Coordinates of C-alpha atoms in Angstrom, one line a residue:
M1 CA 15.6 48.7 22.6
T2 CA 11.8 49.1 22.4
D3 CA 11.8 48.1 18.7
I4 CA 13.8 44.9 19.5
K5 CA 11.2 43.9 22.2
Q6 CA 8.4 44.5 19.7
D7 CA 10.1 42.3 17.1
V8 CA 10.5 39.5 19.7
Q9 CA 6.9 39.8 20.6
K10 CA 5.9 39.4 17.0
I11 CA 8.2 36.4 16.5
V12 CA 7.0 34.4 19.5
P13 CA 3.4 34.2 18.6
T14 CA 4.4 33.1 15.0
E15 CA 6.6 30.3 16.4
R16 CA 3.7 29.2 18.7
A17 CA 1.3 29.3 15.8
K18 CA 3.7 27.1 13.7
A19 CA 4.0 24.7 16.6
A20 CA 0.3 24.5 17.0
I21 CA -0.2 23.8 13.3
Q22 CA 2.4 21.1 13.4
Q23 CA 0.7 19.5 16.4
H24 CA -2.7 19.7 14.7
R25 CA -1.3 18.0 11.6
K26 CA 0.4 15.3 13.6
A27 CA -2.9 14.6 15.5
S28 CA -4.9 14.5 12.3
F29 CA -2.4 12.1 10.7
Y30 CA -2.6 9.7 13.6
I31 CA -6.4 9.9 13.8
K32 CA -6.7 9.2 10.1
K33 CA -4.1 6.4 10.4
Y34 CA -5.9 4.5 13.2
L35 CA -9.4 5.1 11.9
T36 CA -8.2 3.4 8.7
I37 CA -6.8 0.5 10.6
F38 CA -10.1 0.2 12.6
L39 CA -12.1 0.2 9.3
G40 CA -9.7 -2.3 7.7
A41 CA -10.0 -4.7 10.6
I42 CA -13.8 -4.7 10.4
I43 CA -13.8 -5.3 6.7
A44 CA -11.1 -8.1 6.9
A45 CA -13.0 -9.8 9.7
A46 CA -16.2 -9.7 7.7
G47 CA -14.5 -11.3 4.7
L48 CA -13.0 -14.1 6.8
E49 CA -16.0 -14.9 9.0
L50 CA -18.8 -14.5 6.6
F51 CA -17.2 -16.0 3.5
L52 CA -13.9 -17.8 3.9
I53 CA -13.8 -19.6 7.2
P54 CA -17.3 -21.2 7.1
N55 CA -16.4 -22.7 3.7
N56 CA -13.0 -24.0 4.9
V57 CA -11.2 -21.6 2.6
I58 CA -8.2 -20.0 4.1
D59 CA -5.9 -17.0 3.6
G60 CA -2.1 -17.3 3.6
G61 CA 0.3 -16.4 6.3
V62 CA -0.3 -16.3 10.1
V63 CA -4.1 -15.7 9.4
G64 CA -4.2 -19.0 7.5
I65 CA -2.3 -20.9 10.2
S66 CA -4.7 -19.4 12.8
I67 CA -7.7 -20.5 10.9
M68 CA -6.4 -24.1 10.7
M69 CA -5.4 -24.1 14.4
S70 CA -8.9 -22.8 15.3
S71 CA -10.5 -25.6 13.3
I72 CA -8.3 -28.3 15.0
T73 CA -8.7 -27.1 18.6
G74 CA -12.1 -25.4 18.6
L75 CA -10.7 -22.3 20.1
S76 CA -11.6 -18.9 18.7
L77 CA -9.6 -17.4 15.8
G78 CA -8.6 -14.4 17.8
V79 CA -6.7 -16.4 20.3
F80 CA -4.3 -17.8 17.7
L81 CA -4.1 -14.5 15.8
V82 CA -2.7 -12.8 18.9
L83 CA -0.5 -15.7 20.2
L84 CA 1.1 -16.6 16.9
N85 CA 1.9 -13.0 16.0
I86 CA 3.7 -12.2 19.3
P87 CA 7.2 -13.3 18.1
F88 CA 6.6 -11.6 14.8
L89 CA 5.6 -8.4 16.5
Y90 CA 8.9 -8.5 18.5
L91 CA 10.9 -9.0 15.3
G92 CA 8.9 -6.1 13.7
Y93 CA 9.7 -3.8 16.6
K94 CA 13.4 -4.7 16.5
Q95 CA 13.9 -4.7 12.7
I96 CA 11.3 -2.3 11.3
G97 CA 10.4 0.2 14.1
K98 CA 8.1 1.1 17.0
N99 CA 5.4 2.7 14.9
F100 CA 5.0 -0.3 12.7
A101 CA 4.8 -2.6 15.7
I102 CA 2.2 -0.5 17.4
A103 CA 0.0 -0.2 14.3
T104 CA 0.3 -4.0 13.7
T105 CA -0.5 -4.8 17.3
I106 CA -3.6 -2.6 17.2
A107 CA -4.7 -4.1 13.8
I108 CA -4.3 -7.7 15.1
C109 CA -6.2 -7.0 18.3
L110 CA -9.0 -5.3 16.4
L111 CA -9.2 -8.2 13.9
S112 CA -9.4 -10.7 16.7
A113 CA -12.2 -8.7 18.4
W114 CA -14.2 -8.2 15.2
S115 CA -13.8 -11.9 14.3
A116 CA -15.5 -12.8 17.5
V117 CA -18.3 -10.4 16.6
F118 CA -18.9 -11.8 13.1
A119 CA -18.4 -15.5 14.0
P120 CA -22.0 -16.2 15.1
I121 CA -23.4 -14.6 12.0
P122 CA -24.5 -17.1 9.3
R123 CA -22.3 -17.4 6.3
V124 CA -23.3 -15.5 3.2
T125 CA -22.9 -18.3 0.7
D126 CA -22.4 -22.1 0.7
D127 CA -20.5 -22.1 -2.6
P128 CA -16.8 -22.3 -1.9
F129 CA -15.9 -20.7 -5.2
L130 CA -18.1 -17.6 -4.6
A131 CA -16.7 -17.5 -1.1
A132 CA -13.2 -17.5 -2.4
I133 CA -13.9 -14.7 -4.9
F134 CA -16.0 -12.4 -2.8
G135 CA -14.4 -13.3 0.5
G136 CA -11.0 -12.6 -1.1
I137 CA -12.2 -9.2 -2.4
I138 CA -13.5 -8.1 1.0
D139 CA -10.6 -9.5 3.0
G140 CA -8.1 -8.0 0.6
L141 CA -9.8 -4.6 0.8
G142 CA -9.5 -4.7 4.6
V143 CA -5.9 -5.9 4.7
G144 CA -4.9 -3.4 2.0
L145 CA -6.3 -0.5 4.2
I146 CA -4.3 -1.7 7.1
I147 CA -1.1 -2.0 5.1
R148 CA -1.7 1.4 3.6
A149 CA -2.0 2.8 7.1
G150 CA 1.4 1.4 8.1
G151 CA 0.4 -1.8 9.8
S152 CA 0.2 -5.5 9.0
L153 CA -1.8 -8.7 9.9
D154 CA 0.7 -11.2 8.6
G155 CA 3.9 -12.0 10.5
T156 CA 5.3 -13.9 7.6
E157 CA 5.8 -10.6 5.8
I158 CA 8.1 -9.4 8.6
V159 CA 10.1 -12.6 8.3
A160 CA 10.3 -12.1 4.6
I161 CA 11.6 -8.6 5.0
I162 CA 14.3 -9.8 7.4
M163 CA 15.3 -12.7 5.2
D164 CA 15.4 -10.4 2.1
K165 CA 18.3 -8.6 3.8
K166 CA 20.2 -11.8 4.7
S167 CA 19.6 -14.1 1.7
V168 CA 19.4 -14.1 -2.1
F169 CA 15.6 -14.4 -2.0
S170 CA 13.2 -11.5 -2.5
V171 CA 10.3 -10.7 -0.1
G172 CA 7.8 -11.9 -2.6
E173 CA 9.6 -15.3 -3.1
V174 CA 9.8 -15.9 0.7
V175 CA 6.1 -15.1 1.2
M176 CA 5.1 -17.3 -1.7
F177 CA 7.2 -20.2 -0.4
I178 CA 5.7 -19.9 3.1
N179 CA 2.1 -19.6 1.8
L180 CA 2.5 -22.6 -0.5
F181 CA 3.5 -24.7 2.5
I182 CA 0.5 -23.3 4.5
L183 CA -2.0 -23.9 1.6
S184 CA -0.6 -27.5 1.2
S185 CA -1.4 -28.0 4.9
A186 CA -4.9 -26.8 4.2
G187 CA -5.2 -29.6 1.6
L188 CA -4.3 -32.2 4.2
L189 CA -6.8 -30.7 6.7
Y190 CA -9.8 -29.8 4.5
G191 CA -9.2 -31.6 1.3
W192 CA -7.4 -30.7 -1.9
D193 CA -10.4 -29.0 -3.5
K194 CA -10.6 -26.6 -0.6
A195 CA -6.8 -26.0 -0.9
M196 CA -7.3 -25.0 -4.5
Y197 CA -10.2 -22.7 -3.5
S198 CA -7.8 -21.2 -0.9
L199 CA -5.2 -20.6 -3.6
V200 CA -7.9 -18.7 -5.6
A201 CA -8.8 -16.7 -2.5
Y202 CA -5.1 -15.9 -1.9
F203 CA -4.7 -14.7 -5.5
V204 CA -7.8 -12.5 -5.2
I205 CA -6.6 -11.1 -1.8
S206 CA -3.2 -10.2 -3.1
K207 CA -4.6 -8.5 -6.2
M208 CA -7.1 -6.6 -4.1
I209 CA -4.3 -5.5 -1.7
D210 CA -2.4 -4.1 -4.7
V211 CA -5.5 -2.2 -5.9
V212 CA -5.9 -0.6 -2.5
I213 CA -2.3 0.3 -2.1
K214 CA -1.7 1.5 -5.6
G215 CA -5.2 2.8 -6.3
L216 CA -7.5 2.0 -9.2
D217 CA -6.1 4.9 -11.3
E218 CA -2.4 3.9 -11.2
S219 CA 0.1 6.7 -11.5
Y220 CA 3.4 6.7 -13.3
A221 CA 6.5 8.8 -12.9
V222 CA 7.9 10.0 -16.3
M223 CA 11.4 11.3 -17.0
I224 CA 12.1 12.9 -20.4
V225 CA 15.5 13.7 -21.6
T226 CA 15.1 16.2 -24.5
N227 CA 16.5 19.3 -26.2
E228 CA 13.0 20.7 -26.7
H229 CA 12.1 21.1 -23.0
D230 CA 10.3 24.4 -23.3
E231 CA 7.9 23.1 -26.0
I232 CA 7.2 19.8 -24.2
T233 CA 6.7 21.5 -20.9
S234 CA 4.2 23.9 -22.4
A235 CA 2.4 21.1 -24.2
L236 CA 2.1 18.9 -21.1
N237 CA 0.8 21.8 -19.0
D238 CA -1.7 22.8 -21.6
R239 CA -2.9 19.5 -23.1
L240 CA -2.5 17.2 -20.1
G241 CA -2.9 19.7 -17.2
R242 CA 0.2 18.2 -15.5
G243 CA 2.9 20.1 -13.7
V244 CA 6.5 19.5 -14.9
T245 CA 9.7 19.8 -12.9
L246 CA 12.9 20.7 -14.9
L247 CA 16.1 19.0 -13.8
H248 CA 19.5 20.1 -15.2
G249 CA 21.7 17.2 -16.3
Q250 CA 24.7 16.4 -18.4
G251 CA 25.3 13.7 -21.0
G252 CA 27.7 11.1 -19.6
Y253 CA 29.4 10.4 -22.9
T254 CA 29.3 13.8 -24.7
G255 CA 29.4 16.0 -21.7
E256 CA 26.7 18.2 -23.2
P257 CA 24.2 19.8 -20.9
K258 CA 20.8 18.1 -21.0
E259 CA 17.4 19.1 -19.6
V260 CA 15.4 16.4 -17.9
L261 CA 11.6 16.8 -17.4
Y262 CA 9.9 15.0 -14.6
C263 CA 6.2 14.6 -14.2
V264 CA 3.5 12.2 -12.9
V265 CA 0.6 11.0 -15.0
T266 CA -2.2 8.4 -14.7
R267 CA -2.2 5.2 -16.6
L268 CA -4.8 6.6 -19.1
E269 CA -2.5 9.5 -19.8
V270 CA 0.7 7.6 -20.6
D271 CA -0.1 7.1 -24.4
K272 CA -1.1 10.8 -24.8
L273 CA 2.1 11.8 -23.1
K274 CA 4.2 9.7 -25.5
E275 CA 2.3 11.2 -28.4
I276 CA 3.0 14.8 -27.2
V277 CA 6.7 14.1 -26.5
L278 CA 7.4 12.4 -29.9
E279 CA 5.5 15.1 -31.7
K280 CA 7.8 17.8 -30.2
D281 CA 11.0 15.8 -30.2
E282 CA 11.3 12.4 -31.9
N283 CA 14.8 11.9 -30.4
A284 CA 13.6 12.4 -26.8
F285 CA 14.5 9.6 -24.3
V286 CA 11.6 8.7 -22.1
T287 CA 11.5 6.4 -19.0
I288 CA 8.2 5.5 -17.3
N289 CA 8.0 3.9 -13.8
A290 CA 4.9 2.9 -11.7
V291 CA 4.3 5.1 -8.6
H292 CA 2.8 3.5 -5.5
D293 CA 1.8 6.7 -3.7
I294 CA 1.7 10.4 -4.1
V295 CA 1.7 13.0 -1.4
G296 CA 1.2 16.7 -2.1
G297 CA 2.1 18.6 -5.3
R298 CA -1.3 18.3 -6.8
F299 CA -1.9 20.0 -10.1
K300 CA -5.3 21.1 -11.3
K301 CA -6.5 18.5 -13.8
K302 CA -7.6 19.5 -17.3
A303 CA -9.3 17.5 -20.0
I304 CA -6.9 15.6 -22.3
H305 CA -6.7 17.1 -25.8

């Protein structure tokens, strides 16, 4: 009986320790998440107020509509950012989830606040083309950080996600249609030259968002169907420094057992991987797909040779 009590006493502290570690990880996750949103809102506000808005160059989506409404009425940008996003926040809460709605609400409120801070500061450049390029880069960086942290600044994306489920149009097609309408409205308000600058800014912003979300050094997931799995695995470990997962498969036509290798490499390593695979098995079947994010499973990197 004494031994059982001692075992229980040993188990309880272990469970408490695990719970404490989980709570610490959860707290760290949310701290990092909202610090990223805070930083993203500052950067996005700087791009808008110091470059785009003073030159009558707009972004797409709700932000673009808010900029135009602010110009027409004379009210601050933040007022329209909050008011116009309220119905989209409700849709996001219902269709996507509570965490997304909370993160988006915080991001919008922070962007509104920081826009008011940056608004009195003189614009950096009077050249609309430079404003479109550099404002787009800065704004895209901020928006990308917010999206990467699980939030959003654009209610049109929420509408696009919902319509994607209920129509034949993709998210990208819906967003593009809405933004073409918004940028056309900018042409009527500011002139067609400013609308074209806005289109340049929108393109730069979208590309910058992709860079932030995917990273400068894009990663690719590779699946290799081969009969020489041992040699290829050894070569990838030794010459690329990449970990490989072995999956057991079966040929759908022949019924023969097949080994499938799975690994993740960077864009710069793709050609070297192909070279290694074909060197070991010229009949290998290789598929390569872009990876948007990687969590855990890091393998110590070695020089390519």
